[in-house]
Every structure is written in structure tokens, then in C-alpha cells.
PDB file of C-alpha atoms and ligand atoms in Angstrom:
ATOM      1  CA  MET E   1      -0.290   0.391  -0.106  1.00 64.00           C
ATOM      2  CA  GLN E   2       1.470   3.207  -0.855  1.00 75.00           C
ATOM      3  CA  ILE E   3       2.762   5.099   2.047  1.00 85.00           C
ATOM      4  CA  HIS E   4       0.636   8.564   2.811  1.00 92.00           C
ATOM      5  CA  PRO E   5       4.035  11.161   2.682  1.00 93.00           C
ATOM      6  CA  SER E   6       2.701  13.376   5.475  1.00 93.00           C
ATOM      7  CA  GLN E   7       3.562  10.168   7.207  1.00 94.00           C
ATOM      8  CA  SER E   8       7.314  11.452   6.982  1.00 95.00           C
ATOM      9  CA  ALA E   9       6.688  14.819   6.332  1.00 96.00           C
ATOM     10  CA  ASN E  10       4.976  15.371  10.481  1.00 95.00           C
ATOM     11  CA  ILE E  11       7.948  13.196  11.018  1.00 95.00           C
ATOM     12  CA  ILE E  12      10.487  16.292   9.984  1.00 95.00           C
ATOM     13  CA  LEU E  13       7.864  19.250  11.058  1.00 94.00           C
ATOM     14  CA  SER E  14       7.508  17.659  15.016  1.00 94.00           C
ATOM     15  CA  LYS E  15      11.187  17.595  14.933  1.00 92.00           C
ATOM     16  CA  ILE E  16      13.062  20.707  13.225  1.00 91.00           C
ATOM     17  CA  ALA E  17      10.300  23.448  14.985  1.00 85.00           C
ATOM     18  CA  GLU E  18      11.054  26.834  13.567  1.00 89.00           C
ATOM     19  CA  PHE E  19      13.081  25.490  10.903  1.00 93.00           C
ATOM     20  CA  LYS E  20      11.264  25.589   7.383  1.00 94.00           C
ATOM     21  CA  PRO E  21      13.369  23.581   4.391  1.00 97.00           C
ATOM     22  CA  LYS E  22      13.358  26.188   0.689  1.00 97.00           C
ATOM     23  CA  ILE E  23      14.756  24.068  -1.391  1.00 97.00           C
ATOM     24  CA  GLY E  24      15.329  19.779  -1.625  1.00 97.00           C
ATOM     25  CA  LEU E  25      18.454  19.617  -3.016  1.00 96.00           C
ATOM     26  CA  ILE E  26      19.316  15.277  -4.370  1.00 95.00           C
ATOM     27  CA  LEU E  27      23.017  14.575  -4.023  1.00 89.00           C
ATOM     28  CA  GLY E  28      23.931  11.994  -6.289  1.00 83.00           C
ATOM     29  CA  SER E  29      27.117   9.086  -6.854  1.00 72.00           C
ATOM     30  CA  GLY E  30      30.536  10.336  -5.340  1.00 72.00           C
ATOM     31  CA  LEU E  31      28.746  14.329  -4.729  1.00 77.00           C
ATOM     32  CA  SER E  32      27.360  13.735  -1.008  1.00 80.00           C
ATOM     33  CA  SER E  33      30.160  15.340   0.600  1.00 81.00           C
ATOM     34  CA  LEU E  34      28.538  18.768  -0.667  1.00 86.00           C
ATOM     35  CA  ALA E  35      25.718  18.162   2.556  1.00 89.00           C
ATOM     36  CA  ASN E  36      29.295  18.550   4.711  1.00 88.00           C
ATOM     37  CA  ALA E  37      28.999  21.695   4.552  1.00 90.00           C
ATOM     38  CA  ILE E  38      25.576  22.733   5.885  1.00 93.00           C
ATOM     39  CA  THR E  39      25.287  24.001   9.169  1.00 94.00           C
ATOM     40  CA  GLN E  40      22.904  23.725  12.426  1.00 95.00           C
ATOM     41  CA  GLN E  41      22.227  20.451  10.934  1.00 95.00           C
ATOM     42  CA  ILE E  42      19.332  18.145  11.200  1.00 95.00           C
ATOM     43  CA  THR E  43      19.540  14.339  10.198  1.00 95.00           C
ATOM     44  CA  PHE E  44      16.957  11.559   9.308  1.00 95.00           C
ATOM     45  CA  SER E  45      18.071   8.482   8.452  1.00 93.00           C
ATOM     46  CA  TYR E  46      15.364   7.214   5.406  1.00 92.00           C
ATOM     47  CA  ALA E  47      15.540   4.463   7.414  1.00 91.00           C
ATOM     48  CA  ASP E  48      13.205   6.176  10.177  1.00 94.00           C
ATOM     49  CA  LEU E  49      11.015   7.934   7.192  1.00 94.00           C
ATOM     50  CA  PRO E  50       7.317   5.756   6.561  1.00 93.00           C
ATOM     51  CA  GLY E  51       7.934   5.794   2.897  1.00 90.00           C
ATOM     52  CA  PHE E  52      12.114   5.686   1.782  1.00 89.00           C
ATOM     53  CA  PRO E  53      13.031   3.367  -0.118  1.00 84.00           C
ATOM     54  CA  VAL E  54      17.038   2.863   1.998  1.00 80.00           C
ATOM     55  CA  SER E  55      19.531   3.264  -0.718  1.00 68.00           C
ATOM     56  CA  THR E  56      22.392  -0.056  -1.314  1.00 69.00           C
ATOM     57  CA  VAL E  57      23.950   1.690  -3.263  1.00 65.00           C
ATOM     58  CA  ALA E  58      28.169   2.792  -2.684  1.00 63.00           C
ATOM     59  CA  GLY E  59      28.749   6.352  -2.000  1.00 57.00           C
ATOM     60  CA  HIS E  60      24.230   7.231  -1.153  1.00 60.00           C
ATOM     61  CA  PRO E  61      24.594   7.532   2.468  1.00 74.00           C
ATOM     62  CA  GLY E  62      20.610   7.334   2.875  1.00 87.00           C
ATOM     63  CA  GLN E  63      19.998   9.577   5.086  1.00 91.00           C
ATOM     64  CA  LEU E  64      18.192  13.412   4.784  1.00 94.00           C
ATOM     65  CA  VAL E  65      19.932  16.398   5.940  1.00 95.00           C
ATOM     66  CA  LEU E  66      17.656  19.684   6.929  1.00 97.00           C
ATOM     67  CA  GLY E  67      20.123  22.661   8.107  1.00 96.00           C
ATOM     68  CA  TYR E  68      21.577  26.063   6.027  1.00 96.00           C
ATOM     69  CA  LEU E  69      24.007  25.501   3.019  1.00 93.00           C
ATOM     70  CA  GLY E  70      25.150  28.928   3.314  1.00 91.00           C
ATOM     71  CA  GLU E  71      21.523  31.010   4.791  1.00 94.00           C
ATOM     72  CA  MET E  72      19.337  29.715   2.265  1.00 96.00           C
ATOM     73  CA  PRO E  73      17.917  27.437   5.097  1.00 97.00           C
ATOM     74  CA  VAL E  74      17.367  23.319   2.285  1.00 97.00           C
ATOM     75  CA  ALA E  75      16.302  19.867   3.075  1.00 97.00           C
ATOM     76  CA  CYS E  76      19.231  17.449   1.235  1.00 95.00           C
ATOM     77  CA  MET E  77      18.894  13.983   0.232  1.00 93.00           C
ATOM     78  CA  GLN E  78      22.311  12.686   1.063  1.00 89.00           C
ATOM     79  CA  GLY E  79      22.007  10.166  -1.015  1.00 82.00           C
ATOM     80  CA  ARG E  80      18.869   8.907  -2.960  1.00 85.00           C
ATOM     81  CA  ILE E  81      16.948   5.909  -4.234  1.00 85.00           C
ATOM     82  CA  HIS E  82      17.036   4.123  -7.985  1.00 90.00           C
ATOM     83  CA  PRO E  83      14.233   2.061 -10.000  1.00 93.00           C
ATOM     84  CA  TYR E  84      17.412  -0.229 -10.681  1.00 93.00           C
ATOM     85  CA  GLU E  85      17.509  -1.367  -6.879  1.00 89.00           C
ATOM     86  CA  GLY E  86      13.926  -3.055  -6.727  1.00 89.00           C
ATOM     87  CA  ALA E  87      12.526   0.877  -5.202  1.00 87.00           C
ATOM     88  CA  PRO E  88       9.000   0.676  -6.645  1.00 92.00           C
ATOM     89  CA  TYR E  89       8.570   3.986  -8.753  1.00 95.00           C
ATOM     90  CA  SER E  90       5.380   5.318  -6.859  1.00 93.00           C
ATOM     91  CA  ALA E  91       8.058   5.597  -4.237  1.00 92.00           C
ATOM     92  CA  PHE E  92       9.577   8.196  -5.748  1.00 95.00           C
ATOM     93  CA  LYS E  93       5.689  10.883  -4.222  1.00 95.00           C
ATOM     94  CA  THR E  94       6.466   9.910  -0.521  1.00 94.00           C
ATOM     95  CA  VAL E  95       9.887  11.006  -1.014  1.00 95.00           C
ATOM     96  CA  ILE E  96       9.547  14.430  -3.312  1.00 97.00           C
ATOM     97  CA  ARG E  97       6.157  14.857  -2.451  1.00 97.00           C
ATOM     98  CA  THR E  98       7.770  14.755   1.908  1.00 97.00           C
ATOM     99  CA  LEU E  99      10.138  17.472   0.959  1.00 97.00           C
ATOM    100  CA  LYS E 100       7.374  19.380  -0.933  1.00 98.00           C
ATOM    101  CA  LEU E 101       4.825  19.304   2.533  1.00 97.00           C
ATOM    102  CA  ILE E 102       7.981  20.506   4.913  1.00 97.00           C
ATOM    103  CA  GLY E 103       7.642  23.061   2.248  1.00 96.00           C
ATOM    104  CA  CYS E 104      10.199  23.230  -0.480  1.00 97.00           C
ATOM    105  CA  GLU E 105       9.270  24.697  -3.251  1.00 97.00           C
ATOM    106  CA  ILE E 106      12.236  23.966  -5.701  1.00 98.00           C
ATOM    107  CA  LEU E 107      13.734  20.832  -6.107  1.00 98.00           C
ATOM    108  CA  ILE E 108      17.808  21.084  -6.576  1.00 97.00           C
ATOM    109  CA  THR E 109      19.059  17.352  -7.924  1.00 97.00           C
ATOM    110  CA  THR E 110      22.605  16.324  -8.483  1.00 95.00           C
ATOM    111  CA  ASN E 111      23.707  13.159 -10.604  1.00 94.00           C
ATOM    112  CA  ALA E 112      26.683  11.294 -12.639  1.00 92.00           C
ATOM    113  CA  SER E 113      25.830  10.645 -16.439  1.00 95.00           C
ATOM    114  CA  GLY E 114      27.749   9.636 -19.158  1.00 96.00           C
ATOM    115  CA  SER E 115      28.699  12.383 -21.904  1.00 97.00           C
ATOM    116  CA  LEU E 116      26.890  11.486 -24.605  1.00 98.00           C
ATOM    117  CA  ARG E 117      29.560  14.570 -26.455  1.00 98.00           C
ATOM    118  CA  GLU E 118      32.364  14.468 -27.666  1.00 96.00           C
ATOM    119  CA  ASP E 119      33.513  18.300 -26.173  1.00 97.00           C
ATOM    120  CA  VAL E 120      32.440  18.118 -22.371  1.00 97.00           C
ATOM    121  CA  GLY E 121      34.380  15.308 -20.581  1.00 94.00           C
ATOM    122  CA  PRO E 122      34.630  13.448 -17.273  1.00 93.00           C
ATOM    123  CA  GLY E 123      34.721  16.038 -14.447  1.00 93.00           C
ATOM    124  CA  GLN E 124      32.985  18.563 -16.116  1.00 95.00           C
ATOM    125  CA  LEU E 125      29.282  20.064 -15.556  1.00 97.00           C
ATOM    126  CA  MET E 126      26.585  19.238 -17.342  1.00 98.00           C
ATOM    127  CA  LEU E 127      23.331  21.691 -16.592  1.00 98.00           C
ATOM    128  CA  ILE E 128      19.916  19.819 -17.888  1.00 98.00           C
ATOM    129  CA  THR E 129      17.974  21.807 -20.322  1.00 98.00           C
ATOM    130  CA  ASP E 130      15.288  18.883 -20.841  1.00 98.00           C
ATOM    131  CA  HIS E 131      15.197  15.073 -20.296  1.00 98.00           C
ATOM    132  CA  ILE E 132      14.372  12.241 -22.649  1.00 98.00           C
ATOM    133  CA  ASN E 133      12.645   8.923 -20.234  1.00 98.00           C
ATOM    134  CA  LEU E 134      12.911   5.415 -21.584  1.00 98.00           C
ATOM    135  CA  HIS E 135      11.718   4.366 -18.402  1.00 97.00           C
ATOM    136  CA  PRO E 136       9.382   1.432 -18.188  1.00 96.00           C
ATOM    137  CA  SER E 137       7.300   2.980 -16.184  1.00 96.00           C
ATOM    138  CA  ASN E 138       6.277   5.866 -14.508  1.00 97.00           C
ATOM    139  CA  PRO E 139       5.804   6.993 -10.858  1.00 97.00           C
ATOM    140  CA  LEU E 140       2.644   8.923 -10.895  1.00 97.00           C
ATOM    141  CA  ILE E 141       0.068   5.947 -13.014  1.00 97.00           C
ATOM    142  CA  GLY E 142      -1.952   4.703 -10.994  1.00 95.00           C
ATOM    143  CA  PRO E 143      -4.937   6.606  -9.781  1.00 95.00           C
ATOM    144  CA  ASN E 144      -4.116   9.938  -9.178  1.00 96.00           C
ATOM    145  CA  ASP E 145      -3.685  11.731  -6.527  1.00 95.00           C
ATOM    146  CA  GLU E 146      -5.876  15.169  -6.861  1.00 95.00           C
ATOM    147  CA  GLU E 147      -4.484  17.373  -3.618  1.00 96.00           C
ATOM    148  CA  PHE E 148      -0.570  16.986  -5.356  1.00 97.00           C
ATOM    149  CA  GLY E 149      -1.840  17.658  -8.529  1.00 97.00           C
ATOM    150  CA  PRO E 150      -3.610  16.799 -11.959  1.00 97.00           C
ATOM    151  CA  ARG E 151      -3.867  13.947 -13.449  1.00 97.00           C
ATOM    152  CA  PHE E 152      -2.430  15.272 -17.164  1.00 96.00           C
ATOM    153  CA  PHE E 153       0.243  17.783 -16.784  1.00 97.00           C
ATOM    154  CA  ALA E 154       3.001  19.202 -19.011  1.00 96.00           C
ATOM    155  CA  MET E 155       6.581  18.756 -18.502  1.00 98.00           C
ATOM    156  CA  ASP E 156       7.251  22.486 -20.742  1.00 96.00           C
ATOM    157  CA  GLU E 157      10.350  23.790 -19.293  1.00 95.00           C
ATOM    158  CA  ALA E 158      10.144  21.636 -16.639  1.00 98.00           C
ATOM    159  CA  TYR E 159      13.353  22.451 -15.826  1.00 98.00           C
ATOM    160  CA  ASP E 160      12.804  25.793 -14.886  1.00 98.00           C
ATOM    161  CA  VAL E 161      14.481  29.216 -16.967  1.00 98.00           C
ATOM    162  CA  LYS E 162      15.246  31.078 -14.453  1.00 98.00           C
ATOM    163  CA  LEU E 163      16.600  28.770 -12.531  1.00 98.00           C
ATOM    164  CA  ARG E 164      18.930  27.705 -15.528  1.00 98.00           C
ATOM    165  CA  GLN E 165      19.821  32.145 -15.960  1.00 98.00           C
ATOM    166  CA  ARG E 166      20.687  31.881 -12.558  1.00 98.00           C
ATOM    167  CA  PHE E 167      22.219  29.253 -12.503  1.00 98.00           C
ATOM    168  CA  ARG E 168      24.170  30.264 -16.071  1.00 98.00           C
ATOM    169  CA  THR E 169      25.813  33.209 -14.667  1.00 98.00           C
ATOM    170  CA  VAL E 170      26.356  32.248 -11.400  1.00 98.00           C
ATOM    171  CA  ALA E 171      29.121  29.265 -12.912  1.00 98.00           C
ATOM    172  CA  HIS E 172      30.718  32.135 -15.464  1.00 98.00           C
ATOM    173  CA  SER E 173      30.945  34.150 -11.972  1.00 98.00           C
ATOM    174  CA  LEU E 174      33.273  31.243 -10.787  1.00 97.00           C
ATOM    175  CA  ASN E 175      34.032  30.500 -14.005  1.00 97.00           C
ATOM    176  CA  ILE E 176      33.065  27.046 -13.692  1.00 97.00           C
ATOM    177  CA  LYS E 177      32.877  25.412 -17.126  1.00 96.00           C
ATOM    178  CA  LEU E 178      28.926  24.243 -17.631  1.00 97.00           C
ATOM    179  CA  ALA E 179      27.876  22.851 -20.310  1.00 98.00           C
ATOM    180  CA  GLU E 180      24.096  22.186 -21.018  1.00 98.00           C
ATOM    181  CA  GLY E 181      22.610  19.245 -22.655  1.00 98.00           C
ATOM    182  CA  VAL E 182      19.539  17.405 -22.486  1.00 98.00           C
ATOM    183  CA  TYR E 183      19.943  13.978 -20.598  1.00 98.00           C
ATOM    184  CA  LEU E 184      18.331  10.420 -21.392  1.00 98.00           C
ATOM    185  CA  GLY E 185      17.351   8.466 -18.672  1.00 98.00           C
ATOM    186  CA  ILE E 186      17.174   4.486 -18.787  1.00 98.00           C
ATOM    187  CA  PRO E 187      16.557   2.437 -15.631  1.00 96.00           C
ATOM    188  CA  GLY E 188      19.621   0.291 -15.368  1.00 92.00           C
ATOM    189  CA  PRO E 189      21.171  -1.196 -14.221  1.00 95.00           C
ATOM    190  CA  ASN E 190      23.714  -2.009 -17.133  1.00 95.00           C
ATOM    191  CA  PHE E 191      25.648   0.745 -18.711  1.00 95.00           C
ATOM    192  CA  GLU E 192      24.922   1.438 -22.094  1.00 97.00           C
ATOM    193  CA  THR E 193      26.196  -0.938 -25.573  1.00 96.00           C
ATOM    194  CA  HIS E 194      27.582   0.766 -27.845  1.00 96.00           C
ATOM    195  CA  ALA E 195      24.458   0.240 -30.402  1.00 97.00           C
ATOM    196  CA  GLU E 196      22.231   1.641 -27.637  1.00 98.00           C
ATOM    197  CA  ILE E 197      24.688   5.118 -27.003  1.00 97.00           C
ATOM    198  CA  ARG E 198      24.175   5.484 -30.978  1.00 97.00           C
ATOM    199  CA  ALA E 199      20.954   5.550 -30.924  1.00 98.00           C
ATOM    200  CA  PHE E 200      20.450   7.146 -28.250  1.00 98.00           C
ATOM    201  CA  LYS E 201      22.879   9.799 -29.443  1.00 98.00           C
ATOM    202  CA  ILE E 202      19.952   9.819 -32.758  1.00 98.00           C
ATOM    203  CA  LEU E 203      17.973  10.692 -30.702  1.00 98.00           C
ATOM    204  CA  GLY E 204      19.250  14.161 -28.895  1.00 98.00           C
ATOM    205  CA  GLY E 205      21.033  12.542 -25.172  1.00 98.00           C
ATOM    206  CA  GLU E 206      23.973  15.072 -23.938  1.00 98.00           C
ATOM    207  CA  ALA E 207      24.069  12.809 -21.442  1.00 98.00           C
ATOM    208  CA  VAL E 208      22.476   9.518 -20.156  1.00 98.00           C
ATOM    209  CA  GLY E 209      21.740   8.134 -16.139  1.00 97.00           C
ATOM    210  CA  MET E 210      19.609   6.126 -14.778  1.00 96.00           C
ATOM    211  CA  SER E 211      18.240   8.688 -12.138  1.00 95.00           C
ATOM    212  CA  THR E 212      16.593  12.150 -11.971  1.00 97.00           C
ATOM    213  CA  ILE E 213      13.647  11.446 -14.172  1.00 98.00           C
ATOM    214  CA  PRO E 214      11.326   9.141 -11.501  1.00 97.00           C
ATOM    215  CA  GLU E 215      12.381  12.504  -9.255  1.00 97.00           C
ATOM    216  CA  VAL E 216      11.731  15.283 -12.146  1.00 98.00           C
ATOM    217  CA  LEU E 217       8.174  13.623 -13.158  1.00 98.00           C
ATOM    218  CA  VAL E 218       6.939  14.255  -9.723  1.00 98.00           C
ATOM    219  CA  ALA E 219       8.205  17.468  -8.730  1.00 98.00           C
ATOM    220  CA  ARG E 220       6.721  18.913 -11.752  1.00 98.00           C
ATOM    221  CA  HIS E 221       3.365  17.486 -11.172  1.00 98.00           C
ATOM    222  CA  CYS E 222       3.209  18.892  -7.148  1.00 98.00           C
ATOM    223  CA  GLY E 223       4.028  21.762  -9.010  1.00 97.00           C
ATOM    224  CA  MET E 224       7.985  22.510  -7.335  1.00 98.00           C
ATOM    225  CA  ARG E 225       9.882  24.230  -9.676  1.00 98.00           C
ATOM    226  CA  VAL E 226      13.647  22.243 -10.689  1.00 98.00           C
ATOM    227  CA  ALA E 227      16.583  22.330 -11.438  1.00 98.00           C
ATOM    228  CA  ALA E 228      18.699  20.125 -12.674  1.00 98.00           C
ATOM    229  CA  VAL E 229      22.318  19.191 -12.688  1.00 97.00           C
ATOM    230  CA  ALA E 230      24.704  16.378 -14.177  1.00 97.00           C
ATOM    231  CA  ALA E 231      28.369  14.996 -12.993  1.00 94.00           C
ATOM    232  CA  ILE E 232      30.052  13.844 -15.993  1.00 95.00           C
ATOM    233  CA  THR E 233      31.804  10.616 -14.455  1.00 92.00           C
ATOM    234  CA  ASN E 234      32.312   9.176 -18.083  1.00 93.00           C
ATOM    235  CA  PHE E 235      31.709   9.390 -21.763  1.00 95.00           C
ATOM    236  CA  ALA E 236      29.053   6.708 -22.702  1.00 96.00           C
ATOM    237  CA  ALA E 237      29.757   3.448 -23.650  1.00 95.00           C
ATOM    238  CA  GLY E 238      31.729   3.344 -27.020  1.00 94.00           C
ATOM    239  CA  MET E 239      32.742   6.716 -27.226  1.00 95.00           C
ATOM    240  CA  GLY E 240      35.701   7.277 -24.251  1.00 84.00           C
ATOM    241  CA  ASN E 241      39.200   4.254 -24.240  1.00 81.00           C
ATOM    242  CA  GLU E 242      38.165   3.911 -20.220  1.00 79.00           C
ATOM    243  CA  GLU E 243      36.063   1.412 -19.157  1.00 81.00           C
ATOM    244  CA  ILE E 244      33.472   2.150 -17.939  1.00 82.00           C
ATOM    245  CA  THR E 245      32.649   0.886 -13.810  1.00 81.00           C
ATOM    246  CA  HIS E 246      30.656   2.308 -10.686  1.00 79.00           C
ATOM    247  CA  GLU E 247      34.115   2.945  -8.827  1.00 82.00           C
ATOM    248  CA  HIS E 248      34.973   4.878 -11.905  1.00 78.00           C
ATOM    249  CA  THR E 249      31.830   6.943 -11.067  1.00 77.00           C
ATOM    250  CA  LEU E 250      32.432   7.684  -7.482  1.00 78.00           C
ATOM    251  CA  HIS E 251      36.250   7.939  -8.950  1.00 79.00           C
ATOM    252  CA  TYR E 252      34.637  11.273 -11.409  1.00 80.00           C
ATOM    253  CA  GLY E 253      32.072  12.266  -9.047  1.00 77.00           C
ATOM    254  CA  LYS E 254      34.489  13.208  -6.313  1.00 78.00           C
ATOM    255  CA  LEU E 255      36.607  15.158  -9.382  1.00 83.00           C
ATOM    256  CA  ALA E 256      33.613  16.731  -9.857  1.00 88.00           C
ATOM    257  CA  ALA E 257      31.941  17.872  -6.980  1.00 88.00           C
ATOM    258  CA  THR E 258      34.554  20.076  -6.254  1.00 90.00           C
ATOM    259  CA  ASP E 259      33.101  22.046  -9.037  1.00 93.00           C
ATOM    260  CA  MET E 260      29.369  20.824  -7.714  1.00 92.00           C
ATOM    261  CA  SER E 261      29.964  21.888  -4.199  1.00 91.00           C
ATOM    262  CA  ARG E 262      31.254  25.950  -5.741  1.00 93.00           C
ATOM    263  CA  LEU E 263      28.090  25.955  -7.826  1.00 95.00           C
ATOM    264  CA  MET E 264      25.388  24.429  -5.931  1.00 94.00           C
ATOM    265  CA  THR E 265      26.418  27.379  -2.079  1.00 94.00           C
ATOM    266  CA  SER E 266      27.208  30.545  -4.787  1.00 95.00           C
ATOM    267  CA  VAL E 267      23.688  29.415  -5.831  1.00 97.00           C
ATOM    268  CA  LEU E 268      21.677  28.894  -3.560  1.00 96.00           C
ATOM    269  CA  GLU E 269      23.457  32.251  -1.984  1.00 96.00           C
ATOM    270  CA  SER E 270      22.253  34.194  -4.635  1.00 97.00           C
ATOM    271  CA  LEU E 271      19.358  32.197  -4.591  1.00 97.00           C
ATOM    272  CA  HIS E 272      18.190  33.780  -0.390  1.00 96.00           C
ATOM    273  CA  ARG E 273      19.588  37.201  -1.598  1.00 95.00           C
ATOM    274  CA  ASP E 274      17.682  37.802  -4.903  1.00 94.00           C
ATOM    275  CA  PRO E 275      14.967  34.916  -5.016  1.00 95.00           C
ATOM    276  CA  CYS E 276      13.490  34.356  -9.152  1.00 95.00           C
TER     277      CYS E 276
HETATM  278  N1  LIG T 301      24.955   5.681 -18.358  1.00 71.54           N
HETATM  279  C1  LIG T 301      24.455   5.230 -17.336  1.00 71.54           C
HETATM  280  N2  LIG T 301      24.547   5.813 -16.076  1.00 71.54           N
HETATM  281  C2  LIG T 301      25.820   6.191 -15.596  1.00 71.54           C
HETATM  282  C3  LIG T 301      26.959   6.609 -16.494  1.00 71.54           C
HETATM  283  C4  LIG T 301      26.293   6.219 -17.946  1.00 71.54           C
HETATM  284  O1  LIG T 301      27.310   5.928 -18.610  1.00 71.54           O
HETATM  285  N3  LIG T 301      27.779   7.185 -16.161  1.00 71.54           N
HETATM  286  C5  LIG T 301      27.643   7.707 -15.102  1.00 71.54           C
HETATM  287  N4  LIG T 301      26.106   6.317 -14.853  1.00 71.54           N
END
């Protein structure tokens, strides 16, 4: 049975008193160190939040950290769940709607991705401009939960135009090279065949990964604004010389994490000073 997100939200709200997070942050593979910069931390293990599947992947600690990044109040998922771990797609409704119910108006999500572009390599960041969904299911299949959003909803500009502009401006000011591109999402857990990567390029994919899209669908359904940044950890299968492994993902995820942390911290500072 689907667990209502108010169960987790109430547990969190009962412990955070006046604190109200404005931004939900999801940290992908190898990127969880950003949460260490959060001050006045209140931490919840996913195991203590009803309906939060516990992540089983190395590099995904599995806790929700509330507190301030700079001066911005955030709720940060240090590690996320993935469909390939066996979490049902419907679990994304519980997780994202919990963030919404505790006050988050914006979801900023990060991930590790393979690059389909020759000019964007391991260690670089790519701002996601749009996506192509090749997942076999969708968290929103089933009876519609009218209290969160309508049965049918648009995905035009799912990645918020104003937030993207802010990322661009901040990256420029920090001298961080921020590529932009379309994210193509597959369920995994296997990396792709060479033929699949050739096909994904023809489809218009510029980065490929196993996460993000289910979260973004639920967030857009309930009216949260979304921004997403991929840390490129490898050239996609058949494009580079190195074998693609999860260790490789974590290694290059950590390399990209420095720029990712600088970028996120400054974007949040900027949004705190001058909301858009
Ligand atoms: N493919 C799919 N998911 C990924 C990749 C990839 O090449 N790199 C990191 N996550």
C-alpha cells in the first residue's frame, strides 16, 4: 500500500520547530560531500522515514539532512534511490512529496552521468535543459492524487528557465565551465551497449544516467520548480578508452564534486539574496 507522504513529513516537522526548508537538494553518486557544508544540521536516516526506500548503493549514505547551506534553508537528500535497486516507481511520490510538504518550493537535483558529447568529458558539469524518458514506468501511473496535482500535466520547460539562467550566470562568475544538454534516462543497472549509445545520440541525448527523471516527474506534478546538474563521470559506452565501472563513476564524481559544491553553494547564496 502507498504510504502517504504526510507520515514522513509529520515526523520531520515535529523535530524541526520553526525551521522551514525552501529548497530540496538531491545529491547523486560521489556528490554527497556537499551535505557536510550544511550548518545547524538535523539528520534523519531514510530508515526512520516511512515510505523512504533505503539506498543500497555505495556513495549514497541514505539520510535527509536539514539545515543551512550558506543562509539558505535546505532539505538535502544525501543519497537517492534508484529503480534498479528494486524500489517501486511509486516510492518517488513519497520522497518528493515529503519535501514538498515540509516546505520545499524548488527541487535541485544532481546526478552522475555518461556524456554523449565529445566536447564534454569526465569531471565536467552539465546543466540539464530537458530530458528524454526511457524508463519502463512512471511514478504517477495509478489513481491520481488530486491533493498534489492534476491527472495530466505539462512537461514544457520542466527544467525551470529562470533557475537555469541563474546557474549560467553564477557558473560564469565562478569561472566554472557549465555545459548544457538533454539528459536521457534509462533504468539501468547495466551501462549501455555501443549501439544503444549511437541510438541515444540520434534521439537527441547528450548525457545518460539512471536517475533524476522519476524525481523530476513527481516534482513537476506537484508544482515544484526544478533545476538539475549532471556531473559527467565518463564518456558513454563506445566513446572513450576507459572501461565504465561504478568505481570510475565515484572517482570522477568526486572530481566534479568540488565544482558542483562551489556552484551549488553560490547559486543558493544568490537565490537567498535575490529570489527568482
Ligand atoms: N550510463 C548510465 N548511467 C551512468 C553512466 C553511463 O555511462 N555514467 C554514470 N551513470
